[in-house]
Amino acid sequence: MVPPVQVSPLIKTARWSALLIGLIYGKQRYDYLKPIAAEEKRIEEEEKKQREEQERIYKQLSEANSDTILK
């Protein structure tokens, strides 16, 4: 086995700095995108309710029409 190499303090500092900057950037980006995603989800839920209501009405109308045709 090869003994471990001594890593330069400059490299260690750069790696830890990059990690911390990445964490900070990720948190800021998450905070920026979270309300946008929540709004999109709310709109999608409203559209789903409207679509289900339209399907329910269509189903009722088709059942009413099918009853009159068969009799």
Coordinates of N, CA, C and O in Angstrom, one line a residue:
M1 N 0.8 -1.2 0.0 CA 0.0 0.0 0.0 C 0.9 1.2 0.0 O 1.9 1.3 0.7
V2 N 0.4 2.2 -0.8 CA 1.1 3.5 -0.8 C 0.6 4.3 0.3 O -0.6 4.4 0.6
P3 N 1.5 5.0 1.0 CA 1.1 5.9 2.1 C 0.3 7.1 1.6 O 0.6 7.5 0.4
P4 N -0.6 7.6 2.3 CA -1.4 8.7 1.9 C -0.6 10.0 1.6 O 0.4 10.2 2.3
V5 N -1.0 10.7 0.6 CA -0.2 11.9 0.3 C -0.8 13.1 1.1 O -2.0 13.2 1.4
Q6 N 0.1 14.0 1.5 CA -0.2 15.1 2.3 C -0.8 16.2 1.3 O -0.2 16.6 0.4
V7 N -2.1 16.5 1.5 CA -2.8 17.5 0.7 C -2.5 18.9 1.1 O -2.5 19.2 2.3
S8 N -2.3 19.8 0.2 CA -1.9 21.1 0.5 C -3.1 21.8 1.2 O -4.3 21.6 0.8
P9 N -2.8 22.7 2.2 CA -3.9 23.4 2.9 C -4.7 24.3 1.9 O -5.9 24.5 2.1
L10 N -4.0 24.8 0.9 CA -4.7 25.6 -0.1 C -5.8 24.8 -0.9 O -6.9 25.3 -1.1
I11 N -5.4 23.6 -1.2 CA -6.4 22.7 -1.9 C -7.5 22.3 -1.0 O -8.7 22.3 -1.4
K12 N -7.2 22.0 0.3 CA -8.2 21.7 1.3 C -9.2 22.9 1.4 O -10.4 22.7 1.4
T13 N -8.6 24.1 1.6 CA -9.5 25.3 1.7 C -10.3 25.5 0.5 O -11.5 25.8 0.6
A14 N -9.8 25.3 -0.7 CA -10.5 25.5 -1.9 C -11.7 24.5 -2.0 O -12.8 24.8 -2.4
R15 N -11.4 23.3 -1.6 CA -12.5 22.2 -1.7 C -13.6 22.5 -0.7 O -14.8 22.4 -1.0
W16 N -13.2 22.9 0.5 CA -14.3 23.2 1.5 C -15.0 24.5 1.1 O -16.3 24.5 1.3
S17 N -14.3 25.4 0.5 CA -15.0 26.7 0.1 C -16.0 26.3 -1.0 O -17.1 26.9 -1.1
A18 N -15.6 25.5 -2.0 CA -16.5 25.1 -3.1 C -17.7 24.4 -2.5 O -18.8 24.6 -3.0
L19 N -17.5 23.5 -1.6 CA -18.6 22.8 -1.0 C -19.6 23.8 -0.3 O -20.8 23.7 -0.5
L20 N -19.1 24.7 0.5 CA -19.9 25.7 1.2 C -20.6 26.6 0.2 O -21.8 26.9 0.4
I21 N -19.9 27.0 -0.8 CA -20.6 27.9 -1.9 C -21.7 27.1 -2.6 O -22.7 27.6 -2.8
G22 N -21.4 25.8 -2.8 CA -22.4 25.0 -3.5 C -23.7 24.8 -2.6 O -24.8 24.9 -3.1
L23 N -23.5 24.7 -1.3 CA -24.6 24.6 -0.4 C -25.4 25.9 -0.3 O -26.6 25.8 -0.3
I24 N -24.7 27.0 -0.2 CA -25.4 28.3 -0.2 C -26.1 28.5 -1.5 O -27.3 28.9 -1.5
Y25 N -25.5 28.2 -2.6 CA -26.2 28.4 -3.9 C -27.4 27.5 -4.0 O -28.5 27.9 -4.4
G26 N -27.3 26.3 -3.6 CA -28.4 25.3 -3.6 C -29.6 25.8 -2.8 O -30.7 25.7 -3.2
K27 N -29.3 26.3 -1.6 CA -30.3 26.8 -0.7 C -31.0 28.0 -1.3 O -32.3 28.1 -1.3
Q28 N -30.3 28.9 -1.9 CA -30.9 30.1 -2.6 C -31.7 29.7 -3.8 O -32.8 30.2 -4.0
R29 N -31.2 28.8 -4.5 CA -31.9 28.3 -5.7 C -33.2 27.6 -5.3 O -34.3 27.8 -5.9
Y30 N -33.2 26.8 -4.3 CA -34.3 26.1 -3.7 C -35.4 27.1 -3.3 O -36.6 27.0 -3.6
D31 N -34.9 28.1 -2.5 CA -35.9 29.2 -2.0 C -36.5 30.0 -3.2 O -37.6 30.4 -3.1
Y32 N -35.8 30.1 -4.3 CA -36.3 30.8 -5.4 C -37.3 30.0 -6.2 O -38.3 30.5 -6.6
L33 N -37.0 28.7 -6.3 CA -37.9 27.8 -7.1 C -39.1 27.3 -6.4 O -40.1 26.9 -7.0
K34 N -39.0 27.2 -5.0 CA -40.1 26.6 -4.2 C -41.5 27.3 -4.5 O -42.5 26.7 -4.7
P35 N -41.6 28.7 -4.4 CA -42.9 29.3 -4.6 C -43.4 29.2 -6.0 O -44.6 29.0 -6.3
I36 N -42.5 29.1 -7.0 CA -42.9 28.9 -8.4 C -43.5 27.5 -8.5 O -44.6 27.3 -9.2
A37 N -42.9 26.5 -7.9 CA -43.4 25.1 -8.0 C -44.7 25.0 -7.3 O -45.6 24.3 -7.7
A38 N -44.9 25.7 -6.2 CA -46.1 25.7 -5.4 C -47.2 26.3 -6.2 O -48.4 25.8 -6.2
E39 N -47.0 27.4 -6.9 CA -48.0 28.0 -7.8 C -48.4 27.1 -8.9 O -49.6 27.0 -9.2
E40 N -47.4 26.5 -9.5 CA -47.7 25.5 -10.6 C -48.5 24.4 -10.1 O -49.5 23.9 -10.8
K41 N -48.2 23.9 -8.9 CA -49.0 22.8 -8.4 C -50.4 23.2 -8.1 O -51.4 22.5 -8.4
R42 N -50.6 24.4 -7.6 CA -51.9 24.9 -7.3 C -52.7 25.0 -8.6 O -53.9 24.6 -8.6
I43 N -52.1 25.6 -9.6 CA -52.8 25.7 -10.9 C -53.2 24.4 -11.5 O -54.3 24.1 -12.0
E44 N -52.3 23.4 -11.4 CA -52.5 22.1 -11.9 C -53.7 21.4 -11.1 O -54.5 20.7 -11.7
E45 N -53.7 21.6 -9.8 CA -54.8 21.0 -9.0 C -56.2 21.7 -9.5 O -57.2 20.9 -9.6
E46 N -56.2 23.0 -9.7 CA -57.4 23.6 -10.1 C -57.8 23.1 -11.5 O -59.0 22.8 -11.7
E47 N -56.9 22.9 -12.4 CA -57.2 22.4 -13.7 C -57.7 21.0 -13.6 O -58.6 20.6 -14.4
K48 N -57.1 20.2 -12.7 CA -57.6 18.8 -12.5 C -59.0 18.8 -12.0 O -59.8 18.0 -12.5
K49 N -59.4 19.7 -11.1 CA -60.7 19.7 -10.6 C -61.7 20.1 -11.7 O -62.8 19.5 -11.8
Q50 N -61.3 21.1 -12.5 CA -62.2 21.5 -13.6 C -62.3 20.3 -14.6 O -63.4 20.1 -15.1
R51 N -61.2 19.7 -14.9 CA -61.3 18.5 -15.9 C -62.2 17.4 -15.3 O -63.0 16.9 -16.1
E52 N -62.0 17.1 -14.0 CA -62.9 16.1 -13.5 C -64.4 16.5 -13.5 O -65.2 15.6 -13.7
E53 N -64.6 17.7 -13.2 CA -66.0 18.2 -13.3 C -66.6 18.1 -14.7 O -67.7 17.7 -14.9
Q54 N -65.8 18.5 -15.7 CA -66.2 18.4 -17.1 C -66.5 16.9 -17.4 O -67.4 16.6 -18.1
E55 N -65.6 16.0 -17.0 CA -65.8 14.6 -17.3 C -67.0 14.0 -16.6 O -67.8 13.2 -17.2
R56 N -67.3 14.5 -15.4 CA -68.5 14.1 -14.7 C -69.7 14.5 -15.4 O -70.7 13.7 -15.6
I57 N -69.7 15.8 -15.8 CA -70.9 16.3 -16.6 C -71.1 15.6 -17.9 O -72.2 15.2 -18.3
Y58 N -70.0 15.3 -18.6 CA -70.0 14.6 -19.9 C -70.6 13.2 -19.7 O -71.4 12.7 -20.4
K59 N -70.1 12.6 -18.6 CA -70.6 11.2 -18.3 C -72.1 11.2 -18.0 O -72.9 10.4 -18.5
Q60 N -72.6 12.2 -17.2 CA -74.0 12.3 -16.9 C -74.8 12.5 -18.2 O -75.8 11.9 -18.4
L61 N -74.3 13.4 -19.0 CA -75.0 13.7 -20.3 C -75.0 12.5 -21.2 O -76.1 12.2 -21.8
S62 N -73.9 11.8 -21.3 CA -73.9 10.6 -22.1 C -74.8 9.5 -21.6 O -75.4 8.8 -22.4
E63 N -74.9 9.4 -20.3 CA -75.8 8.4 -19.7 C -77.2 8.8 -20.0 O -78.1 7.9 -20.3
A64 N -77.5 10.0 -19.9 CA -78.9 10.5 -20.1 C -79.3 10.3 -21.6 O -80.4 9.9 -21.9
N65 N -78.3 10.6 -22.5 CA -78.6 10.4 -23.9 C -78.7 8.9 -24.3 O -79.5 8.5 -25.1
S66 N -77.9 8.1 -23.6 CA -77.9 6.7 -24.0 C -79.2 6.0 -23.5 O -79.7 5.1 -24.1
D67 N -79.8 6.5 -22.4 CA -81.1 6.0 -21.9 C -82.2 6.3 -22.9 O -83.0 5.5 -23.2
T68 N -82.2 7.5 -23.5 CA -83.2 7.8 -24.4 C -83.1 7.1 -25.7 O -84.1 6.8 -26.4
I69 N -81.9 6.8 -26.2 CA -81.7 6.1 -27.4 C -82.1 4.7 -27.3 O -82.7 4.1 -28.2
L70 N -81.8 4.0 -26.2 CA -82.1 2.6 -26.1 C -83.6 2.4 -25.9 O -84.1 1.3 -26.2
K71 N -84.4 3.3 -25.4 CA -85.8 3.0 -25.1 C -86.7 3.2 -26.3 O -86.6 3.8 -27.2

